[in-house]
Coordinates of C-alpha atoms and ligand atoms in Angstrom, one line a residue:
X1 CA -23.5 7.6 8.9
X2 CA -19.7 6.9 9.6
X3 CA -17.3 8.7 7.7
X4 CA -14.4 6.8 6.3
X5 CA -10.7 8.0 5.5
X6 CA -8.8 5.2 5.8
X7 CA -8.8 3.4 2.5
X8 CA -4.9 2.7 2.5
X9 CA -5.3 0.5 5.3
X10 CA -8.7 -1.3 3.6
X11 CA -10.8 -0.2 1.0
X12 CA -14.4 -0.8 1.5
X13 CA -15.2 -3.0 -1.4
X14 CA -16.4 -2.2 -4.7
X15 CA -20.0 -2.8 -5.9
X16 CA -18.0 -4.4 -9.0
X17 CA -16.5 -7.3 -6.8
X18 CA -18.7 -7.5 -4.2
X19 CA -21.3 -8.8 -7.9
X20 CA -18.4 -11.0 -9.5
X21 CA -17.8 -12.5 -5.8
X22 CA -21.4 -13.3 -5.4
X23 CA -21.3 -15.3 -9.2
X24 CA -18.4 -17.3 -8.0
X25 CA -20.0 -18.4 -4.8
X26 CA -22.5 -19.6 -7.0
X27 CA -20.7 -21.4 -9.3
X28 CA -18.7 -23.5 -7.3
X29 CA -15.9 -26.1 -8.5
X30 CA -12.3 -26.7 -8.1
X31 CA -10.5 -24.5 -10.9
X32 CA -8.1 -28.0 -10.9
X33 CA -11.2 -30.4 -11.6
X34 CA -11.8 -31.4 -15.2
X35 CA -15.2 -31.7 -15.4
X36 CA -17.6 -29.1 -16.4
X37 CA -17.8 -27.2 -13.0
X38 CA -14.1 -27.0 -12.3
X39 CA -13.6 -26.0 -16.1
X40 CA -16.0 -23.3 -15.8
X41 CA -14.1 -22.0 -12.1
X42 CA -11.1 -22.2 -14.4
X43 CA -12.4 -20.0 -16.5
X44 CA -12.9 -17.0 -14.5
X45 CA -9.8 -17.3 -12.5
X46 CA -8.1 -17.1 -16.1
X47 CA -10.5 -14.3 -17.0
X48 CA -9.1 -12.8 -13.9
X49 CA -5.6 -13.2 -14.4
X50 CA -5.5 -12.1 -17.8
X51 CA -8.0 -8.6 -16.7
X52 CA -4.9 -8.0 -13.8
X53 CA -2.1 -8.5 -16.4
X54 CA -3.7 -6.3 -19.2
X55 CA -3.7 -3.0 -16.5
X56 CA -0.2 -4.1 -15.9
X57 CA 0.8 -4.4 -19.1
X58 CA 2.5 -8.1 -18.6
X59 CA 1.3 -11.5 -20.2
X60 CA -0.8 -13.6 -18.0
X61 CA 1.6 -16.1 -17.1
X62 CA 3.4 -14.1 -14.9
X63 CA 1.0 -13.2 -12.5
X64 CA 0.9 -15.6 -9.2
X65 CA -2.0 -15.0 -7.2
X66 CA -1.1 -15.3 -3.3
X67 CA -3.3 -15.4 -0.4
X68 CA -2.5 -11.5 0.6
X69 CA 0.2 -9.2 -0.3
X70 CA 1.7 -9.8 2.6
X71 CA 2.6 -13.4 1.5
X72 CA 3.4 -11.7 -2.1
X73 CA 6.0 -9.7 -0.6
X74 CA 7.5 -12.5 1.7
X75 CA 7.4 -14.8 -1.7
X76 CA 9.5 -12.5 -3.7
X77 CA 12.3 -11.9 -0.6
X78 CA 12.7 -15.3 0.6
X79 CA 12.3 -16.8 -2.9
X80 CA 15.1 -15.1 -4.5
X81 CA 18.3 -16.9 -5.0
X82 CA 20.3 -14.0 -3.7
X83 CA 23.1 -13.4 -1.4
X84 CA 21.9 -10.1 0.3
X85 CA 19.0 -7.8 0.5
X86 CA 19.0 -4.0 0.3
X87 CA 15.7 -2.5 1.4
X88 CA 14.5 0.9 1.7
X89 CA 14.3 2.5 5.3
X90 CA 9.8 3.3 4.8
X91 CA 9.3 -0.2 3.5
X92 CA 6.3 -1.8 5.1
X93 CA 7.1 -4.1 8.0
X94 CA 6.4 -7.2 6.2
X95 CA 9.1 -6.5 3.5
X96 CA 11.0 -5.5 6.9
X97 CA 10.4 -8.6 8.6
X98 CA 10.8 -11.0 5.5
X99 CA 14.1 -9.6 4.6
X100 CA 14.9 -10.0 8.3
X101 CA 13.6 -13.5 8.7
X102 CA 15.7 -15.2 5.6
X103 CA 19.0 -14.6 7.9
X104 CA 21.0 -13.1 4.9
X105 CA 23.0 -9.8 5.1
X106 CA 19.7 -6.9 5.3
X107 CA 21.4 -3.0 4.4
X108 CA 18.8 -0.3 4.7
X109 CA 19.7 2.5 2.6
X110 CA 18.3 5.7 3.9
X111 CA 15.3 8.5 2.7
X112 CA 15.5 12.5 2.8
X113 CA 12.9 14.0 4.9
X114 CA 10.0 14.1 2.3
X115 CA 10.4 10.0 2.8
X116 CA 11.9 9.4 -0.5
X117 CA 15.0 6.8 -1.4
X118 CA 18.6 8.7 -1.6
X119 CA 19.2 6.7 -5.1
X120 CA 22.9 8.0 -4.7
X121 CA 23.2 5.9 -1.5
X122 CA 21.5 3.0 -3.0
X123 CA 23.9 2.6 -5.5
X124 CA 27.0 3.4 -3.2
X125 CA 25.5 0.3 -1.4
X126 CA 25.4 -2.4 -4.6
X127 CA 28.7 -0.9 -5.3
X128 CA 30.1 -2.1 -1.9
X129 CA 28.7 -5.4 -1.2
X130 CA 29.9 -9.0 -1.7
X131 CA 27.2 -11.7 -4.4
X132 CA 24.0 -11.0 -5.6
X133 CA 21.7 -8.8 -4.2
X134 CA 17.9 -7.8 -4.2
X135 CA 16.7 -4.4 -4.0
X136 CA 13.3 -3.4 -2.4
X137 CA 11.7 -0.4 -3.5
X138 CA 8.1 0.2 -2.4
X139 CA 6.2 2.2 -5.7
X140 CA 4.4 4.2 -2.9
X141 CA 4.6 4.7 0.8
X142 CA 1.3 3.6 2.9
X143 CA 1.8 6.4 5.5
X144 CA 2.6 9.6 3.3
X145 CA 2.2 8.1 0.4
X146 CA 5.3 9.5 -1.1
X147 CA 6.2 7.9 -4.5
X148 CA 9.6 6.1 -4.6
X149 CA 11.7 6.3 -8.1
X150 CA 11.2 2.6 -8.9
X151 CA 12.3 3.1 -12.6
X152 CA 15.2 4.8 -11.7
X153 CA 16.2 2.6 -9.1
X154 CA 15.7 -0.2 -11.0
X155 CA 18.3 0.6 -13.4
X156 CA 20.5 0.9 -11.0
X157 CA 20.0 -2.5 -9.6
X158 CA 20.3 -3.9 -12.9
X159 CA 23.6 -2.3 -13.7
X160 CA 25.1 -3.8 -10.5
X161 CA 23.4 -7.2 -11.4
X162 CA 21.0 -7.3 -8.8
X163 CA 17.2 -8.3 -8.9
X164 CA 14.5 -5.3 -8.3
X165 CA 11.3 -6.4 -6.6
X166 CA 8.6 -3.7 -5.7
X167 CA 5.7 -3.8 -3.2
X168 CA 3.1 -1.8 -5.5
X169 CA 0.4 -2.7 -3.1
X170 CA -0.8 1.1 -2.2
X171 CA 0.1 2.6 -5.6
X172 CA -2.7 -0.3 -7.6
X173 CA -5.6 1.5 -8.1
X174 CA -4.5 5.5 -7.4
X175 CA -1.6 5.7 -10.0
X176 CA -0.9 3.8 -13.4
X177 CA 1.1 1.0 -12.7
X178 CA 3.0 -0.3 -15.5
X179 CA 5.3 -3.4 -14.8
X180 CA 7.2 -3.3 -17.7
X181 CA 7.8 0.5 -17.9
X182 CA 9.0 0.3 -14.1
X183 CA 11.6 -2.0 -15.4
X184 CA 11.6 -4.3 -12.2
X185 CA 11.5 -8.1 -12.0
X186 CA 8.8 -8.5 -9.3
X187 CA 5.7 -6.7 -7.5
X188 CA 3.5 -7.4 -4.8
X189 CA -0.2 -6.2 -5.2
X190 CA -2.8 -7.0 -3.0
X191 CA -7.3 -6.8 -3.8
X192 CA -8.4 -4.9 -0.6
X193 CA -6.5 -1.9 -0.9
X194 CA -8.2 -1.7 -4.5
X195 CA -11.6 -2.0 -3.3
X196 CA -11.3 -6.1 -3.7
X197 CA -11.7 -8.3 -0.8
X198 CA -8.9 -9.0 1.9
X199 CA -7.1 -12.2 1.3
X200 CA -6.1 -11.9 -1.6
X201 CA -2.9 -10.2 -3.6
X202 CA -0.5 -11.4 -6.4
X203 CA 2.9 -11.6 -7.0
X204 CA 3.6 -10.7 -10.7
X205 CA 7.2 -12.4 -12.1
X206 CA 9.2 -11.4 -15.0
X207 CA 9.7 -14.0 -17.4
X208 CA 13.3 -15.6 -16.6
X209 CA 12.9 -14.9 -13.3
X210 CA 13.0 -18.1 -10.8
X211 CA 12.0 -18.0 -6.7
X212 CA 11.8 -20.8 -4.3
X213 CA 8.8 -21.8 -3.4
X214 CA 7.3 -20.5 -0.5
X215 CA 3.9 -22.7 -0.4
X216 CA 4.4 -26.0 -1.0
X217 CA 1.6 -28.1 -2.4
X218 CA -0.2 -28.9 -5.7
X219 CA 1.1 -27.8 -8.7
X220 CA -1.6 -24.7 -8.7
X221 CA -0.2 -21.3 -10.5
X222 CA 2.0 -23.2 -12.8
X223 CA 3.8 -25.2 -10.1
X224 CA 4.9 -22.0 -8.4
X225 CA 2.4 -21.5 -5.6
X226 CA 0.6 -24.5 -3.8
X227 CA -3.0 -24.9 -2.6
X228 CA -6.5 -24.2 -4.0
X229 CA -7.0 -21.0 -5.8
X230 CA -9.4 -18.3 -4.0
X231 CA -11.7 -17.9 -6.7
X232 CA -14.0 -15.5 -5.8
X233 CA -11.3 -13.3 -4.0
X234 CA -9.3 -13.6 -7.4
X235 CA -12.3 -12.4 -9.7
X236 CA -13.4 -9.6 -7.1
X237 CA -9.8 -8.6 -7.3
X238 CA -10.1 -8.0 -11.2
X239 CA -13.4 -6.7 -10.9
X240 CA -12.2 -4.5 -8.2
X241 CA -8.6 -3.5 -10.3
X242 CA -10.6 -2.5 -13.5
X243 CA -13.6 -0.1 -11.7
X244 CA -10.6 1.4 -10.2
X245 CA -9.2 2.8 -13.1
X246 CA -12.6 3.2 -15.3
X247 CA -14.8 5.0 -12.4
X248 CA -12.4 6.9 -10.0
X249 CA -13.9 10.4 -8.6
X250 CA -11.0 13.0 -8.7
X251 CA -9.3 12.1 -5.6
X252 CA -6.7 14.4 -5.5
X253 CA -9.0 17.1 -5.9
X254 CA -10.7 16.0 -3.1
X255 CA -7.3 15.9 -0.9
X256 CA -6.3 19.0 -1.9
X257 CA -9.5 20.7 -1.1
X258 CA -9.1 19.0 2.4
X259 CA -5.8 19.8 3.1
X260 CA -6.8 23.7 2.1
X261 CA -9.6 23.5 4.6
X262 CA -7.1 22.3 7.0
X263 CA -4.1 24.8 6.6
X264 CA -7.2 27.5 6.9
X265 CA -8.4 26.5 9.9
X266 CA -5.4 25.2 11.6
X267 CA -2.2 26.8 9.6
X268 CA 0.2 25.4 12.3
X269 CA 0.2 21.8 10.6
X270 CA 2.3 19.9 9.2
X271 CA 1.7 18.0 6.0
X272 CA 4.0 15.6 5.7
X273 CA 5.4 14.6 2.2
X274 CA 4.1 17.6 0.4
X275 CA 6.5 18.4 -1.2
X276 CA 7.1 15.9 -3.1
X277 CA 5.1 13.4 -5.3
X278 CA 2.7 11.4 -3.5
X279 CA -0.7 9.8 -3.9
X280 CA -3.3 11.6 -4.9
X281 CA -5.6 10.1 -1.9
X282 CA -3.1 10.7 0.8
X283 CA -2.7 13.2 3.4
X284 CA -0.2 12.4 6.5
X285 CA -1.0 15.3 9.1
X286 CA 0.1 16.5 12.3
X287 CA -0.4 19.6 14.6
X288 CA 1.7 19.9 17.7
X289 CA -0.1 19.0 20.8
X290 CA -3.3 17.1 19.7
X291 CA -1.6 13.8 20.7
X292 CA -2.5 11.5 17.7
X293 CA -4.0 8.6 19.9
X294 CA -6.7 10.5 21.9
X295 CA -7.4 12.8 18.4
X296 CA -8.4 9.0 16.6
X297 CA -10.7 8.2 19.5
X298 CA -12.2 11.7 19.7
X299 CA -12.9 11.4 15.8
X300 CA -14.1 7.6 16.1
X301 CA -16.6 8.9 18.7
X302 CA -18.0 11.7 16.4
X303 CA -18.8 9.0 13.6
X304 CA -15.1 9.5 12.0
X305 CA -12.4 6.8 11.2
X306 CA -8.7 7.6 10.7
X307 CA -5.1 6.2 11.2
X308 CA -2.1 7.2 13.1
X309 CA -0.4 5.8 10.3
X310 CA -0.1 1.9 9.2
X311 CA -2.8 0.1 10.5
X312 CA -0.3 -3.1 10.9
X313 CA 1.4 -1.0 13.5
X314 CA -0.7 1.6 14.9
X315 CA -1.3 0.9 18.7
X316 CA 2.3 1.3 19.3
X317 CA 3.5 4.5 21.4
X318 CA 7.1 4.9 19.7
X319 CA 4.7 6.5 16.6
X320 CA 5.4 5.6 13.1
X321 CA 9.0 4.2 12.5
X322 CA 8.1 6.0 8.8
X323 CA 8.6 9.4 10.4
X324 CA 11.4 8.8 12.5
X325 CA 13.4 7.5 9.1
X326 CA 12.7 10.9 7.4
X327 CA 13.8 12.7 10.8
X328 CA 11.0 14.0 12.1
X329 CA 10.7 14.4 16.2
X330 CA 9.4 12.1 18.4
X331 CA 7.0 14.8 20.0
X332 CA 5.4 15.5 16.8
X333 CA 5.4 11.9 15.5
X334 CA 3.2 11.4 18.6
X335 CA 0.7 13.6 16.6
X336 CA 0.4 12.0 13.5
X337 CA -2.6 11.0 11.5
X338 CA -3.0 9.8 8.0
X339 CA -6.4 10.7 6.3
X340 CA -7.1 8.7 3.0
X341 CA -9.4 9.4 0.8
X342 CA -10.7 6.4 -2.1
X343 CA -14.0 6.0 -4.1
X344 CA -16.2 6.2 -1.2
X345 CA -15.0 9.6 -0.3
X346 CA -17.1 13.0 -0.9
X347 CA -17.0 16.2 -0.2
X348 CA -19.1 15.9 2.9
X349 CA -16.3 13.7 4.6
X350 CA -14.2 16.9 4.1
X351 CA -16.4 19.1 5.5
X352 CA -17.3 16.8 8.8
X353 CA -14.0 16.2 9.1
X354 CA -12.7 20.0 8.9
X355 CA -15.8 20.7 11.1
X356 CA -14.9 18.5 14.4
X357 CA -11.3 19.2 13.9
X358 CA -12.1 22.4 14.6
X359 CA -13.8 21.7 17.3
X360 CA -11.0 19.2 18.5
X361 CA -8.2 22.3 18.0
X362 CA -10.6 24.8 20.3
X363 CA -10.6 22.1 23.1
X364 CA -7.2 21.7 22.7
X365 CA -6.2 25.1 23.3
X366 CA -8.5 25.5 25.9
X367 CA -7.7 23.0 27.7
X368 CA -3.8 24.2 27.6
X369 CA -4.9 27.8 28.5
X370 CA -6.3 26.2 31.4
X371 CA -3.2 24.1 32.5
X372 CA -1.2 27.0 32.2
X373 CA -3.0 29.4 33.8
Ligands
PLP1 N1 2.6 -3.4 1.6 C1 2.0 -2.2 1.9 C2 2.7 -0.9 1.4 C3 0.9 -2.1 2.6 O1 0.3 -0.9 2.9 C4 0.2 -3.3 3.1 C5 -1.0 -3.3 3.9 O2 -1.1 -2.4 4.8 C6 0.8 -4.5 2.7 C7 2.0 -4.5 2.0 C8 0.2 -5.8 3.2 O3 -0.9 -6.2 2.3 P1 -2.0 -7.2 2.9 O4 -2.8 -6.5 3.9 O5 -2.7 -7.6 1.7 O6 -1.2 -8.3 3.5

């Protein structure tokens, strides 16, 4: 049996969505037909939306389903009618490459070294600029997982006039999300990081609020998002969102356990982002000299999957752009693996993993005895 401990890059999904998808496979229809099948798909896609905007705590009409979050995120950065973009320096690379790709002015305001938003530069930043600007503030960092001050942030946006639009897509489903108590105008979710199925993510829009389109097409999702709905990804993303937050084991008791384990049998580590908040399902590690690369392949071999950070971008040898941001050293960045834990996880996982990472460590410092000797 594999174990699994990487559910911020995908979630396996949810027994809850994997039924609802089934149903809507069978039902068939166009949700845009009149007739009594494309009523009925209708139906649940409104079912749906109104299930996602309850757990946000927004009205139906403003969420926008999208095909992933990706596309939610590149919606709500090349659809505002702004003049710049100020992003954080940990956002995700397709908030990166969105704000890059719409050719306006992009400022990255910086992090401290526990990967959170220096709020003080942020609003020396609005303060300085020329027009209208948006702010991008992830809620929660896929590598560490470190939870960025949204709320706060957004009132600082709003004071200098500017639009707030945060990518929530690792925070759905581990934290309460609240749109309204964030206080921001836009947020990008996405199904399969909720246990949902890939292909699927929203965009949720505060009332007032107007983007350019990004999808042209039919005038699906009130006119503001063109093409077909995904019907079955949409009601296995509600299924998904709603288990999340009625059957969730207690995660972070889990990761902490696990990162005990860890310090115990390893107490050179590093943990990144511990100390301050972060998810409660991830743990961002690194011990100096197991080279992060050939540690992933060791643990894929012995039945165990893990990341050396975002899955979008691991594969690269520069390691994780994250970690250089918050200053940490190319040598140890090199070493970096994110373990995360989700409703799959148990306490076995821990235990195998603590077990051949034990293993991996004595190898290790073996095999540098040997070199040096
Ligand atoms: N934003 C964050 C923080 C993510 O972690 C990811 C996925 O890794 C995305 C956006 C993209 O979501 P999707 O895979 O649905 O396009």
């Amino acid at each position: 049996m594999r174990t699994y401990l990487d559910h911020n890059a995908t979630t396996p999904l949810r027994p809850e969505a994997r039924a609802a998808i089934l149903d809507a496979f069978d039902l068939g229809g166009n949700p845009s037909s009149i007739y009594t099948e494309g009523r009925a798909a209708r139906a649940l896609v409104e079912k749906a939306r109104k299930t996602i905007a309850d757990q946000l705590g927004v009205i139906p009409a403003m969420v926008i389903f999208t095909g992933v979050g990706t596309e939610a995120n590149n919606f709500a950065i090349k659809g505002a009618k702004v003049d710049r973009i100020v992003i954080s320096a940990v956002e995700h690379s397709c908030v990166l490459e969105a704000a890059n790709a719409t050719g306006k002015p992009v400022e990255i305001v910086p992090v401290s070294q526990g990967g959170v938003i220096d709020l003080e530069a942020l609003e020396k930043t609005l303060a300085s600029g020329n027009g209208k600007a948006l702010v991008c503030l992830m809620l929660a960092n896929n590598e560490t997982g470190a939870l960025q001050p949204v709320r706060e942030a957004a009132a600082i946006a709003h004071q200098y006039g500017a639009l707030i639009h945060t990518d929530a897509v690792q925070a759905l489903g581990k934290i309460p999300v609240n749109f309204g108590l964030l206080g921001v105008d836009m947020m990008a979710l996405s199904a399969h990081k909720v246990g949902g199925p890939q292909g699927t993510g929203a965009l949720i829009l505060r009332d007032g609020v107007v983007l350019e389109k990004l999808i042209h097409g039919g005038g699906q999702e009130l006119g503001r998002r063109g093409g077909t709905e995904n019907v079955a990804g949409i009601v296995g993303f509600a299924a998904a969102t709603s288990a999340a937050y009625k059957n969730e084991p207690d995660i972070k008791a889990l990761r902490d356990l696990f990162e005990s384990k860890l310090q115990e049998v390893s107490p050179g580590v590093t943990i990144f982002s511990s100390a301050v908040d972060r998810l409660p399902n991830t743990s961002y590690i690194a011990l100096e000299s197991l080279k992060a690369q050939t540690t992933l392949i060791n643990l894929d071999l012995e039945g165990i999957a893990v990341s050396t950070g975002s899955a979008c971008s691991s594969g690269k040898v520069t390691g994780s752009r994250v970690l250089a941001e918050m200053g940490v050293s190319e040598a140890l960045r090199a070493c970096a693996l994110r373990i995360s834990f989700g409703w799959t996880s148990t306490q076995a996982d821990v235990t195998k993993f603590i077990e051949v990472w034990q293993q991996l460590v004595a190898r290790n410092s073996k095999n540098e005895q040997s070199t040096a000797a």
